Short mmCIF file of C-alpha atoms in Angstrom, two decimals:
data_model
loop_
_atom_site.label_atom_id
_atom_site.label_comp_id
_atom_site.label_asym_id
_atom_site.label_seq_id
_atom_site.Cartn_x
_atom_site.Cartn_y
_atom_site.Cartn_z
CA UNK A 6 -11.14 2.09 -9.22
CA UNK A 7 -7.27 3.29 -8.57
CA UNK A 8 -5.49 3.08 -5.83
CA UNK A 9 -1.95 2.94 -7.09
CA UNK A 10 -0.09 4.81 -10.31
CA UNK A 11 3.47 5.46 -11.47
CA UNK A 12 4.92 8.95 -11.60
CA UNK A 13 8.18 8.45 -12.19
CA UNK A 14 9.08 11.45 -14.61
CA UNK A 15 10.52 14.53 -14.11
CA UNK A 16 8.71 17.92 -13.79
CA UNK A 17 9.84 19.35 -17.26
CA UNK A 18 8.90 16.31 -18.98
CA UNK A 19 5.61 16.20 -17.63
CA UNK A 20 5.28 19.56 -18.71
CA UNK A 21 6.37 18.48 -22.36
CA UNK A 22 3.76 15.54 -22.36
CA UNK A 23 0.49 17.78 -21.78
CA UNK A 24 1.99 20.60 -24.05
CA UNK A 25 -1.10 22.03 -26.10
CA UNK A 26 -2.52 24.89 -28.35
CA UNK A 27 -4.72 27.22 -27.28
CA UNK A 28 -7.47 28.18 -29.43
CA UNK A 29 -5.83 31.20 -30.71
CA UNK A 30 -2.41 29.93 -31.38
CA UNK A 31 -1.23 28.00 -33.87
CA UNK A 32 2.14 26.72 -31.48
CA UNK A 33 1.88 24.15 -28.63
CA UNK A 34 2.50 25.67 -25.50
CA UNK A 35 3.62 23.64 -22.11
CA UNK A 36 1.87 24.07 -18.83
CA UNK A 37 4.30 25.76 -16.23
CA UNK A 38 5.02 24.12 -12.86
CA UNK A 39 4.08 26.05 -10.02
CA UNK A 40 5.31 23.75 -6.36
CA UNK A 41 4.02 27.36 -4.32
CA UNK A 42 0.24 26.48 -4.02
CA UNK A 43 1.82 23.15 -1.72
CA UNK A 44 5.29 24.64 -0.62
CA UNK A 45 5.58 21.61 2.05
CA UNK A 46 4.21 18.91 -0.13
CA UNK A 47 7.14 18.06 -2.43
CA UNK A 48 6.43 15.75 -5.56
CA UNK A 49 8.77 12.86 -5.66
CA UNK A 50 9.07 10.13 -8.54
CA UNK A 51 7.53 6.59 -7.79
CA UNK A 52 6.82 3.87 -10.16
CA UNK A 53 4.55 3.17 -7.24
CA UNK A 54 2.76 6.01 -6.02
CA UNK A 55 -0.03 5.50 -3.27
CA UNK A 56 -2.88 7.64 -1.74
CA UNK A 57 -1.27 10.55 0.77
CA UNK A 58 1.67 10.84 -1.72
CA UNK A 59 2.17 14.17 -3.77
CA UNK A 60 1.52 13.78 -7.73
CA UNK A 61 1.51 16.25 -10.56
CA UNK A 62 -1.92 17.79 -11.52
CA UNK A 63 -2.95 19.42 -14.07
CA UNK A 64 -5.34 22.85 -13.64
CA UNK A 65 -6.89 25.51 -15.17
CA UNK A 66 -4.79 28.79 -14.76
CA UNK A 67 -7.93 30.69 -14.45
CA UNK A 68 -8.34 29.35 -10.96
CA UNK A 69 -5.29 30.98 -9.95
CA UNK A 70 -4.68 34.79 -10.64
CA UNK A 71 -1.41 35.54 -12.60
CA UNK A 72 -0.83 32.12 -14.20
CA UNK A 73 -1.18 31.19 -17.45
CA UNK A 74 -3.66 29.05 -19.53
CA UNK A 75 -2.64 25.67 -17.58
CA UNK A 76 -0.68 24.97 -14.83
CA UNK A 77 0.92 21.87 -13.31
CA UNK A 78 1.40 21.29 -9.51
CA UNK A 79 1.78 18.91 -6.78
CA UNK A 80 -1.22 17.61 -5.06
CA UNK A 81 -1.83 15.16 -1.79
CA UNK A 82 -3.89 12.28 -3.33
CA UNK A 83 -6.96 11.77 -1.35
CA UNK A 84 -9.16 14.99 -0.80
CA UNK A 85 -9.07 15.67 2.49
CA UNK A 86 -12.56 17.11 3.66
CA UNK A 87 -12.52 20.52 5.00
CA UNK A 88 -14.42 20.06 8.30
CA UNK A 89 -10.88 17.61 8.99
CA UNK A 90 -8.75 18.54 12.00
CA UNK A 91 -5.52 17.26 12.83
CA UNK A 92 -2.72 16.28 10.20
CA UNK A 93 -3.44 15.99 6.82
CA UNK A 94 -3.42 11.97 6.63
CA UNK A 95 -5.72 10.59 9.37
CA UNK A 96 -9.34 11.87 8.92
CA UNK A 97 -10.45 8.48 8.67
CA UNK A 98 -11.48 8.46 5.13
CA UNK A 99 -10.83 6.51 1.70
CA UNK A 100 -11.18 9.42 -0.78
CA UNK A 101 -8.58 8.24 -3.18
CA UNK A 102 -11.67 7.65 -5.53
CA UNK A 103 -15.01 9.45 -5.93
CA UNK A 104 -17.78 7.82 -7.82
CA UNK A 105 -19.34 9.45 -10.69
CA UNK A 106 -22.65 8.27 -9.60
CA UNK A 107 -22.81 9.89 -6.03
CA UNK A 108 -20.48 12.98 -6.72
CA UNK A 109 -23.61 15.61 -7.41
CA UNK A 110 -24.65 14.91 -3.98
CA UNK A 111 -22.06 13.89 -1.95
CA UNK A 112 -21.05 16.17 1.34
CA UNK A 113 -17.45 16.33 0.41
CA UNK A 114 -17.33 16.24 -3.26
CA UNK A 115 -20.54 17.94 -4.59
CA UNK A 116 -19.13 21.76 -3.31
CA UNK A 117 -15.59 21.69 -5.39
CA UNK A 118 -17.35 20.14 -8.68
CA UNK A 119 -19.81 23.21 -8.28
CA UNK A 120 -16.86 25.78 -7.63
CA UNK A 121 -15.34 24.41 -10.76
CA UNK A 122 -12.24 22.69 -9.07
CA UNK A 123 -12.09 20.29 -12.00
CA UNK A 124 -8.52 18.78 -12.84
CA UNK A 125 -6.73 15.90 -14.27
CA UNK A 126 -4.19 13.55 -12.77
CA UNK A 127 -1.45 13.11 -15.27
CA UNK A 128 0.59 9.55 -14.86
CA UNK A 129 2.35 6.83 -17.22
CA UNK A 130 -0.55 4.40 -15.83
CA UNK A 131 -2.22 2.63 -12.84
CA UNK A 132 -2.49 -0.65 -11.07
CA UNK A 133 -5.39 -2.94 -10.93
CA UNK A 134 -5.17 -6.06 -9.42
CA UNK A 135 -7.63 -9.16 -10.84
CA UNK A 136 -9.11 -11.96 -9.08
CA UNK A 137 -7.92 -15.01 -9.34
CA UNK A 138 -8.59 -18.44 -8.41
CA UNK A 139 -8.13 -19.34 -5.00
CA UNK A 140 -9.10 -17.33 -1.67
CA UNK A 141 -7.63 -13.92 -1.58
CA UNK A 142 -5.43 -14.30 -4.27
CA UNK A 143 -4.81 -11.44 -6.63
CA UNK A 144 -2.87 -10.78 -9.60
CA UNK A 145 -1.19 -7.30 -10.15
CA UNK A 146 -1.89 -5.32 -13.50
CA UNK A 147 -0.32 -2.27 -14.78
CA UNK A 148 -3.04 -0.32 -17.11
CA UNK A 149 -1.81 2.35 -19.75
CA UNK A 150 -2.52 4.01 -22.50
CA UNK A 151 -1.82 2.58 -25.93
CA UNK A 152 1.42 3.43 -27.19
CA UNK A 153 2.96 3.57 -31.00
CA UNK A 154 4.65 0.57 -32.22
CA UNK A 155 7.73 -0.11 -30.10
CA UNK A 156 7.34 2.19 -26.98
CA UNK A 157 7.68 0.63 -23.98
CA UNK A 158 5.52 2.66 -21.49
CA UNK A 159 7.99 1.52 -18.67
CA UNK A 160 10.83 2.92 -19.94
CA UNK A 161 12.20 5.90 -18.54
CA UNK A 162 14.67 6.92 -20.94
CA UNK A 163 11.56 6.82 -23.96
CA UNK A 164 9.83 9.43 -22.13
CA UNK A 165 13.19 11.81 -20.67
CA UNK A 166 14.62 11.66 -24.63
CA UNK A 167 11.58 12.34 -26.28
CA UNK A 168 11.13 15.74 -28.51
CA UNK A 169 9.03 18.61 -28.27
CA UNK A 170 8.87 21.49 -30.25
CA UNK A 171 6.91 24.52 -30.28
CA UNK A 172 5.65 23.12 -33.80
CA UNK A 173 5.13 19.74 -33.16
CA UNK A 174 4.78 19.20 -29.92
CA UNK A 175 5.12 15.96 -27.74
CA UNK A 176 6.64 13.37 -29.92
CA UNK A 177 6.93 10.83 -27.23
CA UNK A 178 5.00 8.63 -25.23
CA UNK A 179 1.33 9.25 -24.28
CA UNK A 180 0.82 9.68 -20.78
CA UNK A 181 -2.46 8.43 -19.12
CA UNK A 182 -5.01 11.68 -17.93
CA UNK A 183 -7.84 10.88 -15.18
CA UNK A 184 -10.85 12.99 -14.89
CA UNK A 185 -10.37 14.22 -11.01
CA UNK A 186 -11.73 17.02 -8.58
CA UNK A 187 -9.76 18.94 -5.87
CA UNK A 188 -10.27 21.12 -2.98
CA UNK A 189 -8.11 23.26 -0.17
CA UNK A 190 -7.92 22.42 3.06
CA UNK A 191 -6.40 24.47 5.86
CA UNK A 192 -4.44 23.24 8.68
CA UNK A 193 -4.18 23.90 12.09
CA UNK A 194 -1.21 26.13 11.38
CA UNK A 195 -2.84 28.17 8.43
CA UNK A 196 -1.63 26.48 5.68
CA UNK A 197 -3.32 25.67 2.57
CA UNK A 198 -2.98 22.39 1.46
CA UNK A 199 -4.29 21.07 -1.81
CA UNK A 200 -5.81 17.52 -2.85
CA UNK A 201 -7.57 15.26 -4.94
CA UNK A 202 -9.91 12.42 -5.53
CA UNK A 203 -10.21 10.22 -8.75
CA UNK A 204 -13.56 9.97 -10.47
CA UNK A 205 -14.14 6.24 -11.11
CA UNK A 206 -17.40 4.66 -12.55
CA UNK A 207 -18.54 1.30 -14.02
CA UNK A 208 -16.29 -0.75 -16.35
CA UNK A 209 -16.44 -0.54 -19.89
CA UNK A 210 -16.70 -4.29 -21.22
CA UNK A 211 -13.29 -4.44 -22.12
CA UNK A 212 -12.00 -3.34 -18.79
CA UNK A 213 -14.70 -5.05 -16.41
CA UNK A 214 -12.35 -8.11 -17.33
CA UNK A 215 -9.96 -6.80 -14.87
CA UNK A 216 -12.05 -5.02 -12.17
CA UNK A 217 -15.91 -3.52 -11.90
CA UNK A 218 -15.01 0.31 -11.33
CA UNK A 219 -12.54 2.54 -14.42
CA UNK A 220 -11.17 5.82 -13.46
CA UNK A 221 -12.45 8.29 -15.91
CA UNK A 222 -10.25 8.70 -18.41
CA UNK A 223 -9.77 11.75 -20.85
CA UNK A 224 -8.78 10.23 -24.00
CA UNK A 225 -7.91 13.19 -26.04
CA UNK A 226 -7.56 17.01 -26.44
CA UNK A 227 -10.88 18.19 -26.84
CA UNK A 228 -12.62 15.96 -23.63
CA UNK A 229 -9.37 17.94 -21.61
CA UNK A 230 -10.01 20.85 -22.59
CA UNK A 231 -13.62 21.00 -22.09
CA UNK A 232 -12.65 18.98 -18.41
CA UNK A 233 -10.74 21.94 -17.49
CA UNK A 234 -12.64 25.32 -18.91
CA UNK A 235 -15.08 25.35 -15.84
CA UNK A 236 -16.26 29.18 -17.46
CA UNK A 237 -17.76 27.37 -20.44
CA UNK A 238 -18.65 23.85 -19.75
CA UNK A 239 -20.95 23.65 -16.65
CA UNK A 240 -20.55 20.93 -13.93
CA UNK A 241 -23.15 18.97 -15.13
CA UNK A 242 -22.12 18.92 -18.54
CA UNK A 243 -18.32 18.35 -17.58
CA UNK A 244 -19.68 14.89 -15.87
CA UNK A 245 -22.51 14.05 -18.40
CA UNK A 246 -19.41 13.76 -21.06
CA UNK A 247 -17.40 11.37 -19.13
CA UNK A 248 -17.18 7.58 -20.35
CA UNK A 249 -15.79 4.06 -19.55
CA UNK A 250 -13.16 4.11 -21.95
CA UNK A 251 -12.36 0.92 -23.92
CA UNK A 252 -8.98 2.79 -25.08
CA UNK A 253 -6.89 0.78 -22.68
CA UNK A 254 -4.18 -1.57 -22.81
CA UNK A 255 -2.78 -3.86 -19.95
CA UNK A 256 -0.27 -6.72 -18.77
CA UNK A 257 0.53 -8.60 -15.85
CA UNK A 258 3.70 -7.27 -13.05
CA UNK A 259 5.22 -8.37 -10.27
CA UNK A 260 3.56 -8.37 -6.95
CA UNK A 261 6.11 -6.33 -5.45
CA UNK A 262 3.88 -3.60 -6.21
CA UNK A 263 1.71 -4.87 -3.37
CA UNK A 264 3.26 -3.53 -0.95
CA UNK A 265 3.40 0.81 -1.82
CA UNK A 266 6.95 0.94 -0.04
CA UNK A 267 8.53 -0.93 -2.47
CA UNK A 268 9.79 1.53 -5.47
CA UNK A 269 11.93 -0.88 -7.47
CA UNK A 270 12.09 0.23 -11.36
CA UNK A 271 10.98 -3.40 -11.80
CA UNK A 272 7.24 -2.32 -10.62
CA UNK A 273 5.50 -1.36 -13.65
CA UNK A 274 7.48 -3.56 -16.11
CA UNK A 275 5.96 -6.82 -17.66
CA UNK A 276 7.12 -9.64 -15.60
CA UNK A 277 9.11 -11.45 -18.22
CA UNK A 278 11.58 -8.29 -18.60
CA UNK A 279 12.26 -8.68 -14.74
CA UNK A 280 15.58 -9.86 -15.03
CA UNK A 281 16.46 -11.10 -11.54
CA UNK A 282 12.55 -12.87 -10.43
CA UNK A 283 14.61 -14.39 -7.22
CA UNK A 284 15.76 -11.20 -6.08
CA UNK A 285 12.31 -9.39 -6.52
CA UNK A 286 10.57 -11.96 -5.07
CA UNK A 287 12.88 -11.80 -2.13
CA UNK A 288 12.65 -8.05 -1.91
CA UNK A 289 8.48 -8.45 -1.78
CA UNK A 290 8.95 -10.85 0.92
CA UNK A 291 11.05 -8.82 3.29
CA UNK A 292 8.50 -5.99 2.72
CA UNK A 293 6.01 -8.19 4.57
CA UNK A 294 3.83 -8.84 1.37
CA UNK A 295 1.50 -5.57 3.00
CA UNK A 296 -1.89 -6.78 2.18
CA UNK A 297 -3.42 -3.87 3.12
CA UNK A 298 -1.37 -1.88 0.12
CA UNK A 299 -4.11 -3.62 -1.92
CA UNK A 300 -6.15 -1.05 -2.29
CA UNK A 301 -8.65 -2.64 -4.39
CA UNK A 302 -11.98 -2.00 -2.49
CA UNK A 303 -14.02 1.21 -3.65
CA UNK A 304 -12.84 4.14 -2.19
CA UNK A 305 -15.87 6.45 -1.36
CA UNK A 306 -16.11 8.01 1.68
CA UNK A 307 -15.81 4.83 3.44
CA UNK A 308 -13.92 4.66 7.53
CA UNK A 309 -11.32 2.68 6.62
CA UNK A 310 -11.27 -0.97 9.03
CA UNK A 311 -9.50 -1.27 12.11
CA UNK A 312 -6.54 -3.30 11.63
#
């Protein structure tokens, strides 16, 4: 499953990171942002970025007269179904994640997959949180995308100095891209609001080490592109080609992600490059070690429990 990531780049550099050729050009190209499709929903950078927070999402232009090939905006995470009234963030429902197995026939999810609102959630990488021994006790895992000798995902600067070039394109660090649907939803006022949900299935072997659900990743050009060209590749074909990746790398962090109010730079680093551990342990502490910021139970149309 996924229930937390880290966004913590800025627009343009996102836009760098998922630069691509189209099929009749022989130059990358960069998806344009476009913040008018959710003009009150703002993206704002979070190593720890929760459900009901805005993200950058990447979409097929052809959904959306006018704009070009691709286009990046801000989504709510969380689709929020379209029978909802009332604000945006207490229908009731978990629908950070959608599972691959139920998503054909599900009431919520099965009418965007058919309208072809396929997308992909772009991020440096998300949190899992393993088992461990003892009652309740979890340990906190950032998961991310392999990276070339000497990258350290977690650092900022490796992704803001990075080159691109028209001819090259990205030369910096690979971001991590999640197979995802999304839908509008209009609120009492009129206003069309945008979401998403996460496609998660069953663990690759590698993976099941750390949890029994994987969001569907998209582990290179050709599985995106075919993800987002809903004219040529059907629904059923766009799902049939998703996998539990083993391409996936992982290491333990500090459990002051627990708690998705702490945004400390410190979240998605390794713990032994936490310099001060007193000082984020005291920080986690303050924040009331949320439990419920967990997140870890499957997220599928379930009422979330009273508290």
């Amino acid at each position: 499953m996924c229930g937390r990531t880290a966004c913590n780049l800025k627009c343009e550099t996102y836009c760098k990171a998922t630069s691509y050729k189209d099929r009749k050009d022989t130059l990358y190209r960069q998806p344009e942002w476009h913040n008018e499709m959710n003009d009150n929903f703002e993206f704002k950078q979070s190593n720890n970025t929760a459900p009901t927070d805005v993200t950058p999402i990447l979409v097929s232009g052809e959904e959306f007269v006018g704009y070009p090939s691709r286009i990046l905006t801000p989504m709510v995470w969380g689709m929020i179904p379209p029978w909802h009234k009332g604000n945006f963030n207490n229908h009731g429902l978990s629908t950070n994640n959608c599972r691959i197995e139920n998503i054909t026939t599900s009431k919520l999810y099965s009418e965007p997959l058919t309208k072809g609102r396929r997308c992909i959630i772009v991020c440096e990488g998300f949190y899992e949180w393993k088992t461990t021994e003892g009652p309740g006790k979890k340990k906190p895992y950032f998961i991310y995308m392999p990276q070339k000798n000497g990258v350290s995902v977690y650092d900022t600067n490796a992704w803001e100095s990075a080159q691109w070039s028209e001819q090259y394109g990205w030369c910096g660090p690979s971001l991590l891209q999640l197979a995802g649907i999304y839908n509008k939803w209009k609120s009492s006022d009129g206003e069309d609001v945008y979401s998403y949900s996460i496609i998660t299935m069953e663990s690759s072997k590698t993976f099941s080490q750390l949890h029994h659900r994987i969001p569907a990743v998209l582990e290179n050009e050709q599985l995106i592109e075919d993800w987002l060209d809903t004219r040529r590749v059907s629904a059923s074909q766009a799902i049939s080609m998703l996998r539990p990746t083993d391409n996936l790398t992982w290491y333990e962090v500090s459990s002051i992600v627990n708690n998705s109010r702490n945004k400390s730079v410190d979240c998605n680093k390794p713990i032994s490059k936490i310099v001060n551990k007193s000082s984020t342990f005291m920080t986690s502490w303050l924040s009331g070690k949320n439990k419920n910021s967990d997140n870890n139970d499957e997220d599928q149309m379930r009422k979330k429990p009273k508290k």
